[in-house]
């Protein structure tokens, strides 16, 4: 891609939600990134890291981009799974099956102490499933 060896996207599916954990592309790698998003049927990107690319091309492809600064994308996915009814231990194990070494001890302690606020609704207002990409 841009000379760096980037990890492959990690897809996490639970009930009727799907997350795709990806690297953070640059403007140079953006076209290849958009191809990957389309391959997985992504409709929304939740950008949790520093903005490294212009979202104009992504949005022209019909993919919504949300900026939600968050220190660690696998933790955000684990929180969504917990909100969806999964126990924290199961959420951690579920993600680790796809992405080995996904959590450190500080993150595990945070997840262990996390209490869900409410159950997530996994469909949009039209009853369609949301396909989300977490960076």
Coordinates of C-alpha atoms in Angstrom, one line a residue:
X1 CA 0.0 0.0 0.0
X2 CA 2.2 2.9 1.1
X3 CA 5.3 0.8 1.8
X4 CA 4.2 -0.1 5.3
X5 CA 3.0 -3.6 6.3
X6 CA -0.5 -2.9 7.5
X7 CA -2.5 -5.5 9.4
X8 CA -5.5 -7.0 7.6
X9 CA -8.9 -5.8 8.5
X10 CA -10.5 -7.7 11.4
X11 CA -14.3 -8.4 11.1
X12 CA -16.2 -8.9 14.3
X13 CA -19.9 -10.1 14.0
X14 CA -22.3 -10.5 16.9
X15 CA -26.0 -11.0 16.6
X16 CA -27.0 -8.6 13.8
X17 CA -24.1 -6.2 14.1
X18 CA -20.8 -6.2 12.2
X19 CA -17.7 -4.3 13.0
X20 CA -14.6 -4.1 10.8
X21 CA -11.4 -3.0 12.7
X22 CA -9.0 -1.5 10.3
X23 CA -5.8 0.5 10.1
X24 CA -5.9 4.2 9.6
X25 CA -5.3 5.0 5.9
X26 CA -3.6 8.0 4.4
X27 CA -4.6 10.0 1.3
X28 CA -2.1 7.8 -0.6
X29 CA -3.8 4.5 0.4
X30 CA -7.3 5.8 0.4
X31 CA -8.5 4.3 -2.9
X32 CA -7.3 0.8 -1.8
X33 CA -9.0 1.4 1.6
X34 CA -12.3 2.3 -0.1
X35 CA -12.1 -0.9 -2.1
X36 CA -11.7 -2.9 1.2
X37 CA -14.7 -1.1 2.7
X38 CA -16.9 -1.9 -0.3
X39 CA -15.8 -5.5 -0.2
X40 CA -17.1 -5.8 3.4
X41 CA -20.2 -3.7 2.7
X42 CA -19.3 -0.9 5.1
X43 CA -21.8 1.9 5.3
X44 CA -20.4 3.9 8.2
X45 CA -16.9 4.6 9.5
X46 CA -16.3 5.5 13.1
X47 CA -13.0 7.2 13.0
X48 CA -11.6 6.9 16.5
X49 CA -8.0 8.0 15.8
X50 CA -6.4 11.1 14.4
X51 CA -7.7 12.1 11.0
X52 CA -5.1 11.0 8.4
X53 CA -7.1 11.4 5.2
X54 CA -9.7 13.6 3.6
X55 CA -13.2 12.1 3.9
X56 CA -14.5 13.6 0.7
X57 CA -13.8 10.5 -1.5
X58 CA -15.2 8.2 1.2
X59 CA -18.4 10.1 1.4
X60 CA -18.7 10.3 -2.4
X61 CA -18.9 6.5 -2.2
X62 CA -21.9 6.7 0.1
X63 CA -20.0 5.8 3.3
X64 CA -20.7 8.0 6.3
X65 CA -17.7 9.1 8.4
X66 CA -18.2 9.8 12.1
X67 CA -15.3 11.2 14.2
X68 CA -15.4 9.8 17.7
X69 CA -12.0 10.2 19.3
X70 CA -11.2 7.1 21.4
X71 CA -7.9 5.7 22.5
X72 CA -8.3 2.1 21.3
X73 CA -10.7 0.7 18.6
X74 CA -10.8 -2.9 19.9
X75 CA -12.0 -1.5 23.3
X76 CA -14.7 0.4 21.6
X77 CA -15.9 -2.7 19.8
X78 CA -15.8 -4.6 23.1
X79 CA -18.0 -1.9 24.7
X80 CA -20.5 -2.2 21.9
X81 CA -20.6 -6.0 22.3
X82 CA -21.1 -5.6 26.1
X83 CA -23.9 -3.0 25.4
X84 CA -25.4 -5.6 23.1
X85 CA -25.7 -8.1 25.9
X86 CA -22.4 -10.0 25.8
X87 CA -20.4 -10.5 29.1
X88 CA -17.1 -8.6 29.1
X89 CA -15.1 -11.9 29.3
X90 CA -16.9 -13.2 26.3
X91 CA -16.4 -9.9 24.4
X92 CA -12.7 -10.0 25.1
X93 CA -12.3 -13.6 24.0
X94 CA -14.5 -13.1 21.0
X95 CA -12.3 -10.2 19.7
X96 CA -9.0 -12.0 20.7
X97 CA -10.0 -14.9 18.5
X98 CA -9.8 -12.5 15.6
X99 CA -7.0 -10.2 16.7
X100 CA -4.5 -11.8 19.0
X101 CA -3.1 -9.5 21.7
X102 CA -5.9 -7.0 21.3
X103 CA -6.1 -5.9 24.9
X104 CA -3.5 -4.9 27.6
X105 CA -4.1 -5.2 31.4
X106 CA -5.3 -1.6 31.8
X107 CA -7.9 -2.1 29.0
X108 CA -9.0 -5.4 30.6
X109 CA -9.5 -3.8 34.0
X110 CA -11.6 -1.0 32.3
X111 CA -13.8 -3.5 30.6
X112 CA -14.2 -5.6 33.7
X113 CA -15.5 -2.6 35.6
X114 CA -17.7 -1.3 32.8
X115 CA -21.4 -1.5 33.4
X116 CA -23.7 -1.3 30.3
X117 CA -25.9 1.7 30.2
X118 CA -28.6 0.3 27.9
X119 CA -28.9 -2.3 25.2
X120 CA -27.9 -1.1 21.8
X121 CA -30.3 -1.0 18.9
X122 CA -28.6 -2.7 16.1
X123 CA -30.8 -1.5 13.3
X124 CA -31.3 2.0 11.9
X125 CA -34.7 3.7 11.8
X126 CA -35.6 1.9 8.5
X127 CA -35.0 -1.5 10.1
X128 CA -31.7 -2.0 8.2
X129 CA -28.6 -3.4 9.7
X130 CA -25.8 -1.0 10.1
X131 CA -22.4 -2.2 8.9
X132 CA -19.7 -0.2 10.7
X133 CA -16.0 0.2 10.3
X134 CA -13.9 1.1 13.3
X135 CA -10.5 2.7 12.7

